[in-house]
Amino acid sequence: MKSKISAPLSGIKVLDLSRILPGPFATMILSDLGAEVTSVVMPKMVDPLLAFFPEGPSQKFLLDTLYRGKKSVVLNFKKEEGRDLVLKMARSYDVFIEGFRAGSLQKIGLGYKDVAKVNPKIIYCSLSGYGQTGPYKNKASHDINYLAYSGLLSLMAPKEFSAGESPLNPVVERGPASTRGEPTGLVLGSGGKGDSPALNPYMAPRGQPPALLPLPVGDLGGGSLYAAMAIVAALYERARSGKGQYIDAAILDGILTWMIMPVAEYLAKDREIRQSCLLAGRDPFYQVYPTADGRYLAVGAVETAYRDRLLALLGREDLRPLMGDSSRWVELGAELKKIFLTKSLQEWRSLLEKDDVCVSPVLTLQEALANEQLLARGRVRVGSAPAILNPLSFSRSRAQTGRGPGQIGQHTKTVLRGLGLSAKKIKELKTTRVIL
């Protein structure tokens, strides 16, 4: 008899007081991994993210994605009765996650110490932009601000620049060590108005702002993923120690850990071309090129073997001497651009996809959702209820992608009845606007 396949986090209960995106996305991951997640939001702060998208398929997709597999409760936990109900719920939960500014929940009696009093084994995660300490802890910010403070935004070249062109200063030399222990030709700026392109090789000139990405990479990568990982790590530690603990997760801190390659370039010892970061336009073999029909190819031929093979397929082996000479990369990029403009995207796919040269078509979003690789791995669901599914596969366990609630607050009464509240009491809470 085959044993029932369970999700990795089956039996774990998560109480989620976060909203907007980073927190709900983190708990979506936990829910996909089998945790029982109950989302609790304030009546007038249901989820501001939904307001940015029109009602209908757009909002339904967000609701079905961020809240999939979760119970949804609307409860005014700023009121004493509402706070007490949250604490009552927390007694039987393993994880508590919130996404407010530093100290906000502590002021209303829902901080870590308050929750730990009723449940010492609780794993309590505060996910915020700047963390619970430091001068920025109460600063209002969004993804673009975290990217800006991390230095990542300054490295994102403007759209106006294509292969072989550069918005950044061409050459930087390391001078002798300064009295501060920093190289005089490569100064670590303060991020203030005193920084100048002459001292910062990555700073774009005035009038040419950095390009923006169409998704909040800091919120998700620097915040949600790290928070989910920290929660799972804390649960594993609790299994050994029997003790709960507090997690202080900051989006800015998370983004900074991504910066290892740019920082490595920044700390390079030798004189080198500083047209841009290696992976942001400086290397002509790691670049996006237009095709004859107005589409684009993404070239990621990092290793020499792929570069040699690509030039052979292009019939331009004469360009090989330029590969190892970074002073001629602008020239090489210009040549590659001319070459790729001679054929349509489909013509290039027919030629280049026969061999491994790390060249891919730049798909539209519609094309990506119908991509054969993603469909083959079951990562996308198409049809009347489209969905982007969990990306993880396990040999014994199984991730789950449950449906989202029909509406925010759908499970309020069910959850309250589970706490032992009578129908009369629930009606009273609605009258006093503790619940909707």
Short mmCIF file of C-alpha atoms in Angstrom, two decimals:
data_model
loop_
_atom_site.label_atom_id
_atom_site.label_comp_id
_atom_site.label_asym_id
_atom_site.label_seq_id
_atom_site.Cartn_x
_atom_site.Cartn_y
_atom_site.Cartn_z
CA MET A 1 0.00 0.00 0.00
CA LYS A 2 1.41 3.33 -1.06
CA SER A 3 1.82 5.96 1.63
CA LYS A 4 0.12 9.28 1.13
CA ILE A 5 2.40 11.95 -0.37
CA SER A 6 2.46 15.02 1.83
CA ALA A 7 3.83 18.53 1.39
CA PRO A 8 7.11 19.33 3.23
CA LEU A 9 5.53 21.78 5.69
CA SER A 10 2.35 19.84 6.40
CA GLY A 11 1.23 20.42 9.99
CA ILE A 12 2.85 23.87 10.28
CA LYS A 13 0.43 26.73 10.96
CA VAL A 14 1.25 30.31 9.94
CA LEU A 15 -0.53 33.46 11.14
CA ASP A 16 0.06 36.20 8.57
CA LEU A 17 -0.60 39.84 9.47
CA SER A 18 1.33 41.23 6.48
CA ARG A 19 -0.08 42.88 3.39
CA ILE A 20 0.80 44.45 -0.01
CA LEU A 21 3.42 42.00 -1.47
CA PRO A 22 6.58 40.91 0.41
CA GLY A 23 4.81 39.23 3.33
CA PRO A 24 1.95 37.64 1.35
CA PHE A 25 4.43 36.32 -1.22
CA ALA A 26 6.57 34.80 1.56
CA THR A 27 3.54 33.06 3.07
CA MET A 28 2.41 31.99 -0.40
CA ILE A 29 5.69 30.05 -0.60
CA LEU A 30 5.03 28.49 2.81
CA SER A 31 1.48 27.65 1.80
CA ASP A 32 2.69 25.99 -1.41
CA LEU A 33 5.03 23.91 0.76
CA GLY A 34 2.10 22.66 2.81
CA ALA A 35 1.77 25.11 5.70
CA GLU A 36 -1.71 26.10 6.85
CA VAL A 37 -1.69 29.89 6.43
CA THR A 38 -4.29 32.25 7.86
CA SER A 39 -4.10 35.78 6.52
CA VAL A 40 -5.43 38.49 8.86
CA VAL A 41 -5.87 42.02 7.51
CA MET A 42 -7.44 45.22 8.82
CA PRO A 43 -10.90 46.21 7.50
CA LYS A 44 -9.73 49.42 5.81
CA MET A 45 -6.32 48.04 4.84
CA VAL A 46 -7.48 44.90 3.05
CA ASP A 47 -4.65 44.80 0.49
CA PRO A 48 -3.63 48.05 -1.23
CA LEU A 49 -1.89 46.04 -3.95
CA LEU A 50 -5.24 44.98 -5.39
CA ALA A 51 -6.26 48.61 -5.84
CA PHE A 52 -3.51 49.07 -8.44
CA PHE A 53 -5.18 46.59 -10.77
CA PRO A 54 -8.65 46.67 -12.37
CA GLU A 55 -11.40 44.43 -11.08
CA GLY A 56 -11.95 41.27 -13.02
CA PRO A 57 -9.34 38.78 -14.29
CA SER A 58 -6.43 40.96 -13.12
CA GLN A 59 -7.47 41.17 -9.47
CA LYS A 60 -8.65 37.56 -9.49
CA PHE A 61 -5.23 36.40 -10.69
CA LEU A 62 -3.50 38.30 -7.87
CA LEU A 63 -5.96 37.00 -5.29
CA ASP A 64 -5.66 33.44 -6.56
CA THR A 65 -1.86 33.71 -6.54
CA LEU A 66 -0.88 35.59 -3.38
CA TYR A 67 -3.66 34.07 -1.25
CA ARG A 68 -3.78 30.60 -2.74
CA GLY A 69 -4.30 27.87 -0.21
CA LYS A 70 -4.78 30.43 2.58
CA LYS A 71 -7.64 31.22 4.90
CA SER A 72 -8.59 34.88 4.80
CA VAL A 73 -9.76 36.84 7.86
CA VAL A 74 -10.64 40.53 8.14
CA LEU A 75 -10.18 41.68 11.72
CA ASN A 76 -9.50 45.06 13.33
CA PHE A 77 -6.60 44.06 15.56
CA LYS A 78 -5.97 47.68 16.57
CA LYS A 79 -9.05 47.38 18.76
CA GLU A 80 -8.59 45.57 22.06
CA GLU A 81 -11.05 42.80 21.23
CA GLY A 82 -9.42 42.27 17.86
CA ARG A 83 -5.95 42.16 19.39
CA ASP A 84 -7.09 39.60 21.95
CA LEU A 85 -8.51 37.43 19.19
CA VAL A 86 -5.16 37.51 17.33
CA LEU A 87 -3.37 36.48 20.54
CA LYS A 88 -5.89 33.70 21.03
CA MET A 89 -5.22 32.47 17.51
CA ALA A 90 -1.44 32.71 18.03
CA ARG A 91 -1.59 30.16 20.86
CA SER A 92 -2.05 27.33 18.37
CA TYR A 93 0.19 28.59 15.57
CA ASP A 94 3.84 27.86 14.77
CA VAL A 95 4.69 31.05 12.86
CA PHE A 96 3.66 34.70 13.14
CA ILE A 97 4.68 37.09 10.34
CA GLU A 98 4.06 40.82 10.03
CA GLY A 99 5.15 43.55 7.63
CA PHE A 100 4.60 46.84 9.47
CA ARG A 101 7.12 49.53 10.31
CA ALA A 102 9.47 48.85 13.19
CA GLY A 103 7.69 48.73 16.53
CA SER A 104 4.17 49.28 15.14
CA LEU A 105 2.66 46.05 16.43
CA GLN A 106 4.52 46.32 19.71
CA LYS A 107 2.62 49.55 20.39
CA ILE A 108 -0.74 47.76 20.18
CA GLY A 109 0.28 44.70 22.15
CA LEU A 110 1.12 42.35 19.27
CA GLY A 111 4.91 42.54 19.31
CA TYR A 112 7.15 39.49 19.66
CA LYS A 113 7.21 39.60 23.46
CA ASP A 114 3.40 39.84 23.59
CA VAL A 115 2.91 36.87 21.29
CA ALA A 116 5.70 34.84 22.94
CA LYS A 117 3.93 35.22 26.31
CA VAL A 118 0.97 33.20 25.01
CA ASN A 119 3.12 30.90 22.84
CA PRO A 120 6.83 30.65 23.79
CA LYS A 121 7.52 28.36 20.82
CA ILE A 122 6.31 30.86 18.23
CA ILE A 123 8.58 31.79 15.32
CA TYR A 124 7.88 35.52 14.91
CA CYS A 125 9.12 37.21 11.70
CA SER A 126 9.10 40.96 11.14
CA LEU A 127 9.61 41.68 7.44
CA SER A 128 10.26 45.36 6.68
CA GLY A 129 12.21 47.58 4.33
CA TYR A 130 15.09 48.50 6.62
CA GLY A 131 14.76 46.22 9.64
CA GLN A 132 14.02 46.94 13.28
CA THR A 133 17.21 48.91 13.97
CA GLY A 134 19.22 51.68 12.35
CA PRO A 135 18.43 55.26 11.31
CA TYR A 136 16.12 54.19 8.45
CA LYS A 137 13.94 51.79 10.45
CA ASN A 138 10.85 54.05 10.31
CA LYS A 139 11.44 55.51 6.84
CA ALA A 140 8.58 55.12 4.37
CA SER A 141 9.83 53.37 1.23
CA HIS A 142 9.01 51.00 -1.60
CA ASP A 143 11.00 48.72 -3.88
CA ILE A 144 12.58 51.53 -5.90
CA ASN A 145 13.93 53.09 -2.69
CA TYR A 146 15.52 49.85 -1.51
CA LEU A 147 17.13 49.35 -4.92
CA ALA A 148 18.41 52.92 -4.77
CA TYR A 149 20.00 52.54 -1.32
CA SER A 150 21.55 49.18 -2.22
CA GLY A 151 23.49 50.66 -5.14
CA LEU A 152 21.79 48.26 -7.56
CA LEU A 153 19.66 50.94 -9.20
CA SER A 154 22.74 53.00 -10.12
CA LEU A 155 24.05 50.04 -12.12
CA MET A 156 20.96 49.62 -14.26
CA ALA A 157 21.89 51.36 -17.50
CA PRO A 158 19.36 53.59 -19.32
CA LYS A 159 17.31 52.07 -22.12
CA GLU A 160 18.77 54.58 -24.58
CA PHE A 161 22.07 52.72 -24.59
CA SER A 162 22.54 49.61 -26.69
CA ALA A 163 25.39 47.19 -27.29
CA GLY A 164 28.68 48.92 -27.87
CA GLU A 165 27.54 52.11 -26.16
CA SER A 166 28.03 53.18 -22.58
CA PRO A 167 26.32 55.65 -20.24
CA LEU A 168 29.17 55.31 -17.78
CA ASN A 169 32.70 56.59 -17.43
CA PRO A 170 35.10 54.64 -19.62
CA VAL A 171 38.24 54.25 -17.55
CA VAL A 172 39.10 54.18 -13.88
CA GLU A 173 42.50 53.61 -12.35
CA ARG A 174 43.27 52.56 -8.83
CA GLY A 175 45.65 55.00 -7.27
CA PRO A 176 47.71 54.63 -4.10
CA ALA A 177 45.85 54.06 -0.88
CA SER A 178 44.41 57.18 0.66
CA THR A 179 44.65 58.08 4.30
CA ARG A 180 41.19 56.50 4.77
CA GLY A 181 42.42 53.20 3.40
CA GLU A 182 40.43 53.60 0.17
CA PRO A 183 41.87 53.73 -3.36
CA THR A 184 42.00 57.35 -4.53
CA GLY A 185 40.77 56.48 -8.02
CA LEU A 186 37.81 54.44 -6.81
CA VAL A 187 36.14 56.17 -3.90
CA LEU A 188 33.37 54.59 -1.88
CA GLY A 189 30.86 57.42 -1.97
CA SER A 190 28.41 58.26 0.76
CA GLY A 191 25.45 58.28 -1.61
CA GLY A 192 24.97 61.97 -0.97
CA LYS A 193 25.19 65.03 -3.20
CA GLY A 194 28.97 65.09 -2.95
CA ASP A 195 29.40 62.01 -5.16
CA SER A 196 30.36 62.72 -8.75
CA PRO A 197 30.78 60.63 -11.90
CA ALA A 198 34.49 61.43 -11.82
CA LEU A 199 34.84 59.43 -8.61
CA ASN A 200 32.08 56.90 -9.14
CA PRO A 201 32.72 54.76 -12.25
CA TYR A 202 29.21 53.31 -12.17
CA MET A 203 27.29 56.59 -11.99
CA ALA A 204 25.38 57.51 -15.14
CA PRO A 205 25.74 61.12 -16.31
CA ARG A 206 23.05 63.68 -15.59
CA GLY A 207 19.94 63.55 -17.73
CA GLN A 208 20.19 59.79 -18.15
CA PRO A 209 18.53 58.10 -15.15
CA PRO A 210 18.90 54.37 -14.50
CA ALA A 211 16.39 52.04 -16.11
CA LEU A 212 13.61 50.53 -14.00
CA LEU A 213 12.49 46.90 -13.94
CA PRO A 214 8.78 46.06 -14.33
CA LEU A 215 8.70 43.97 -11.15
CA PRO A 216 9.70 44.62 -7.53
CA VAL A 217 12.82 42.46 -7.38
CA GLY A 218 13.86 43.83 -3.98
CA ASP A 219 10.51 43.10 -2.34
CA LEU A 220 10.47 39.54 -3.65
CA GLY A 221 14.12 38.52 -3.79
CA GLY A 222 15.53 40.58 -0.95
CA GLY A 223 12.45 40.29 1.24
CA SER A 224 10.01 37.44 0.56
CA LEU A 225 12.50 34.70 -0.28
CA TYR A 226 14.84 35.46 2.62
CA ALA A 227 11.94 35.71 5.07
CA ALA A 228 10.52 32.35 3.97
CA MET A 229 13.97 30.76 4.17
CA ALA A 230 14.60 32.21 7.64
CA ILE A 231 11.24 30.90 8.88
CA VAL A 232 11.97 27.39 7.65
CA ALA A 233 15.45 27.55 9.23
CA ALA A 234 13.96 28.71 12.55
CA LEU A 235 11.42 25.88 12.46
CA TYR A 236 14.23 23.39 11.90
CA GLU A 237 16.19 24.86 14.83
CA ARG A 238 13.07 24.75 17.02
CA ALA A 239 12.72 21.03 16.33
CA ARG A 240 16.08 20.59 18.07
CA SER A 241 15.89 23.21 20.82
CA GLY A 242 12.15 23.30 21.47
CA LYS A 243 12.32 27.09 21.57
CA GLY A 244 10.78 29.83 19.45
CA GLN A 245 12.64 32.92 18.30
CA TYR A 246 12.38 36.32 16.61
CA ILE A 247 13.43 37.03 13.01
CA ASP A 248 14.27 40.56 11.85
CA ALA A 249 14.22 40.44 8.03
CA ALA A 250 15.00 43.60 6.02
CA ILE A 251 14.55 43.98 2.26
CA LEU A 252 17.57 46.29 1.88
CA ASP A 253 19.78 43.79 3.70
CA GLY A 254 18.62 41.03 1.38
CA ILE A 255 19.25 43.01 -1.81
CA LEU A 256 22.77 43.87 -0.69
CA THR A 257 23.69 40.17 -0.60
CA TRP A 258 23.00 40.02 -4.34
CA MET A 259 25.71 42.59 -5.02
CA ILE A 260 28.72 40.29 -4.81
CA MET A 261 29.66 40.51 -8.51
CA PRO A 262 29.35 44.31 -8.81
CA VAL A 263 31.33 44.73 -5.58
CA ALA A 264 33.97 42.31 -6.87
CA GLU A 265 34.30 44.46 -10.01
CA TYR A 266 34.44 47.57 -7.88
CA LEU A 267 37.30 46.15 -5.86
CA ALA A 268 39.28 45.02 -8.92
CA LYS A 269 42.93 45.91 -8.52
CA ASP A 270 43.98 46.63 -12.07
CA ARG A 271 43.19 49.43 -14.49
CA GLU A 272 40.11 48.34 -16.39
CA ILE A 273 37.31 49.55 -18.61
CA ARG A 274 34.42 50.75 -16.45
CA GLN A 275 31.84 51.30 -19.15
CA SER A 276 29.32 49.41 -17.05
CA CYS A 277 29.12 46.25 -14.99
CA LEU A 278 30.16 43.07 -16.73
CA LEU A 279 26.59 41.74 -16.77
CA ALA A 280 24.91 45.05 -17.55
CA GLY A 281 26.17 45.89 -21.02
CA ARG A 282 29.95 46.02 -20.76
CA ASP A 283 30.50 42.53 -22.21
CA PRO A 284 29.28 42.29 -25.85
CA PHE A 285 28.71 38.56 -25.37
CA TYR A 286 26.30 39.24 -22.51
CA GLN A 287 23.93 41.62 -24.21
CA VAL A 288 20.56 42.07 -25.91
CA TYR A 289 20.56 42.69 -29.66
CA PRO A 290 17.75 43.80 -31.99
CA THR A 291 16.79 41.68 -34.99
CA ALA A 292 15.59 42.70 -38.45
CA ASP A 293 11.91 42.39 -37.50
CA GLY A 294 12.09 44.55 -34.37
CA ARG A 295 12.43 41.63 -31.95
CA TYR A 296 15.40 40.88 -29.69
CA LEU A 297 17.94 38.16 -28.97
CA ALA A 298 19.54 37.63 -25.56
CA VAL A 299 23.17 36.60 -25.89
CA GLY A 300 24.74 35.04 -22.79
CA ALA A 301 27.88 33.41 -24.19
CA VAL A 302 30.04 33.88 -21.09
CA GLU A 303 32.54 31.04 -21.60
CA THR A 304 35.11 31.15 -24.40
CA ALA A 305 33.84 27.89 -25.92
CA TYR A 306 30.37 29.37 -26.43
CA ARG A 307 31.82 32.58 -27.87
CA ASP A 308 33.96 30.65 -30.36
CA ARG A 309 31.00 28.52 -31.39
CA LEU A 310 28.73 31.56 -31.82
CA LEU A 311 31.22 33.41 -34.00
CA ALA A 312 31.62 30.26 -36.10
CA LEU A 313 27.86 30.00 -36.63
CA LEU A 314 27.75 33.69 -37.52
CA GLY A 315 30.56 33.17 -40.02
CA ARG A 316 32.61 35.83 -38.27
CA GLU A 317 35.59 33.98 -36.81
CA ASP A 318 37.64 37.01 -37.81
CA LEU A 319 36.23 38.74 -34.70
CA ARG A 320 37.91 36.30 -32.30
CA PRO A 321 40.97 38.52 -31.68
CA LEU A 322 38.62 41.17 -30.24
CA MET A 323 37.20 38.81 -27.60
CA GLY A 324 40.13 38.97 -25.23
CA ASP A 325 40.79 42.68 -25.62
CA SER A 326 38.31 44.61 -23.47
CA SER A 327 39.50 47.89 -24.97
CA ARG A 328 37.90 46.74 -28.25
CA TRP A 329 34.62 45.46 -26.81
CA VAL A 330 32.72 48.54 -27.98
CA GLU A 331 33.89 47.80 -31.51
CA LEU A 332 32.96 44.12 -31.14
CA GLY A 333 29.52 44.96 -29.79
CA ALA A 334 28.86 47.26 -32.74
CA GLU A 335 29.79 44.49 -35.16
CA LEU A 336 27.56 41.96 -33.46
CA LYS A 337 24.69 44.44 -33.53
CA LYS A 338 25.08 44.83 -37.31
CA ILE A 339 25.11 41.07 -37.75
CA PHE A 340 21.97 40.40 -35.73
CA LEU A 341 20.09 43.11 -37.62
CA THR A 342 20.42 41.10 -40.85
CA LYS A 343 17.86 38.41 -39.96
CA SER A 344 14.48 38.08 -38.24
CA LEU A 345 14.12 36.54 -34.81
CA GLN A 346 12.75 33.31 -36.23
CA GLU A 347 15.59 33.06 -38.74
CA TRP A 348 18.13 33.44 -35.95
CA ARG A 349 16.32 30.83 -33.84
CA SER A 350 16.42 28.37 -36.73
CA LEU A 351 20.15 28.92 -37.08
CA LEU A 352 21.31 29.23 -33.47
CA GLU A 353 19.03 26.91 -31.52
CA LYS A 354 20.58 23.90 -33.26
CA ASP A 355 23.69 24.34 -31.14
CA ASP A 356 24.53 25.33 -27.56
CA VAL A 357 25.63 28.95 -27.81
CA CYS A 358 23.60 30.48 -24.94
CA VAL A 359 21.40 32.60 -27.21
CA SER A 360 17.67 32.91 -26.54
CA PRO A 361 14.73 34.81 -28.01
CA VAL A 362 13.40 37.61 -25.83
CA LEU A 363 9.86 36.36 -25.40
CA THR A 364 6.86 38.55 -24.79
CA LEU A 365 4.92 37.86 -21.61
CA GLN A 366 2.22 36.12 -23.64
CA GLU A 367 4.82 33.90 -25.29
CA ALA A 368 6.50 33.13 -21.96
CA LEU A 369 3.22 31.89 -20.45
CA ALA A 370 2.94 29.45 -23.36
CA ASN A 371 6.61 28.42 -23.32
CA GLU A 372 7.11 24.71 -23.95
CA GLN A 373 9.71 24.31 -21.21
CA LEU A 374 7.49 25.85 -18.51
CA LEU A 375 4.46 23.88 -19.69
CA ALA A 376 6.44 20.64 -19.73
CA ARG A 377 7.45 21.16 -16.09
CA GLY A 378 3.96 22.14 -15.00
CA ARG A 379 4.93 25.65 -13.90
CA VAL A 380 2.10 27.41 -15.73
CA ARG A 381 -1.60 26.71 -15.84
CA VAL A 382 -3.45 28.05 -18.86
CA GLY A 383 -7.15 28.32 -19.57
CA SER A 384 -9.98 30.13 -17.80
CA ALA A 385 -8.04 30.32 -14.52
CA PRO A 386 -4.39 31.00 -15.52
CA ALA A 387 -1.79 30.58 -12.82
CA ILE A 388 1.95 30.68 -12.22
CA LEU A 389 2.55 27.60 -10.07
CA ASN A 390 5.13 26.63 -7.46
CA PRO A 391 8.60 26.21 -9.02
CA LEU A 392 9.86 23.40 -6.75
CA SER A 393 9.90 19.65 -7.34
CA PHE A 394 10.62 17.06 -4.63
CA SER A 395 11.37 13.37 -5.02
CA ARG A 396 9.12 12.28 -2.13
CA SER A 397 7.14 15.34 -1.06
CA ARG A 398 4.84 17.43 -3.17
CA ALA A 399 4.28 21.17 -3.31
CA GLN A 400 0.63 22.18 -3.43
CA THR A 401 -1.03 25.04 -5.22
CA GLY A 402 -4.46 25.48 -3.71
CA ARG A 403 -7.10 27.90 -4.88
CA GLY A 404 -7.32 31.38 -3.43
CA PRO A 405 -10.29 32.62 -1.42
CA GLY A 406 -13.24 33.92 -3.38
CA GLN A 407 -12.79 37.22 -1.57
CA ILE A 408 -10.75 38.77 1.22
CA GLY A 409 -12.33 37.87 4.58
CA GLN A 410 -14.08 34.77 3.29
CA HIS A 411 -13.04 32.66 6.31
CA THR A 412 -13.52 35.20 9.11
CA LYS A 413 -16.54 33.55 10.70
CA THR A 414 -15.16 30.04 10.23
CA VAL A 415 -11.91 30.93 11.99
CA LEU A 416 -13.72 32.70 14.84
CA ARG A 417 -16.03 29.73 15.34
CA GLY A 418 -12.91 27.59 15.53
CA LEU A 419 -11.79 29.76 18.46
CA GLY A 420 -15.01 28.88 20.26
CA LEU A 421 -16.92 32.11 19.61
CA SER A 422 -20.71 31.82 19.48
CA ALA A 423 -22.85 33.15 16.64
CA LYS A 424 -24.09 35.86 19.01
CA LYS A 425 -20.55 36.99 19.83
CA ILE A 426 -19.55 37.03 16.18
CA LYS A 427 -22.56 39.18 15.38
CA GLU A 428 -21.59 41.53 18.21
CA LEU A 429 -18.05 41.84 16.81
CA LYS A 430 -19.53 42.81 13.45
CA THR A 431 -21.74 45.43 15.09
CA THR A 432 -18.74 46.97 16.86
CA ARG A 433 -16.74 46.85 13.59
CA VAL A 434 -14.09 44.51 14.94
CA ILE A 435 -14.86 42.34 11.90
CA LEU A 436 -16.59 43.11 8.62
#
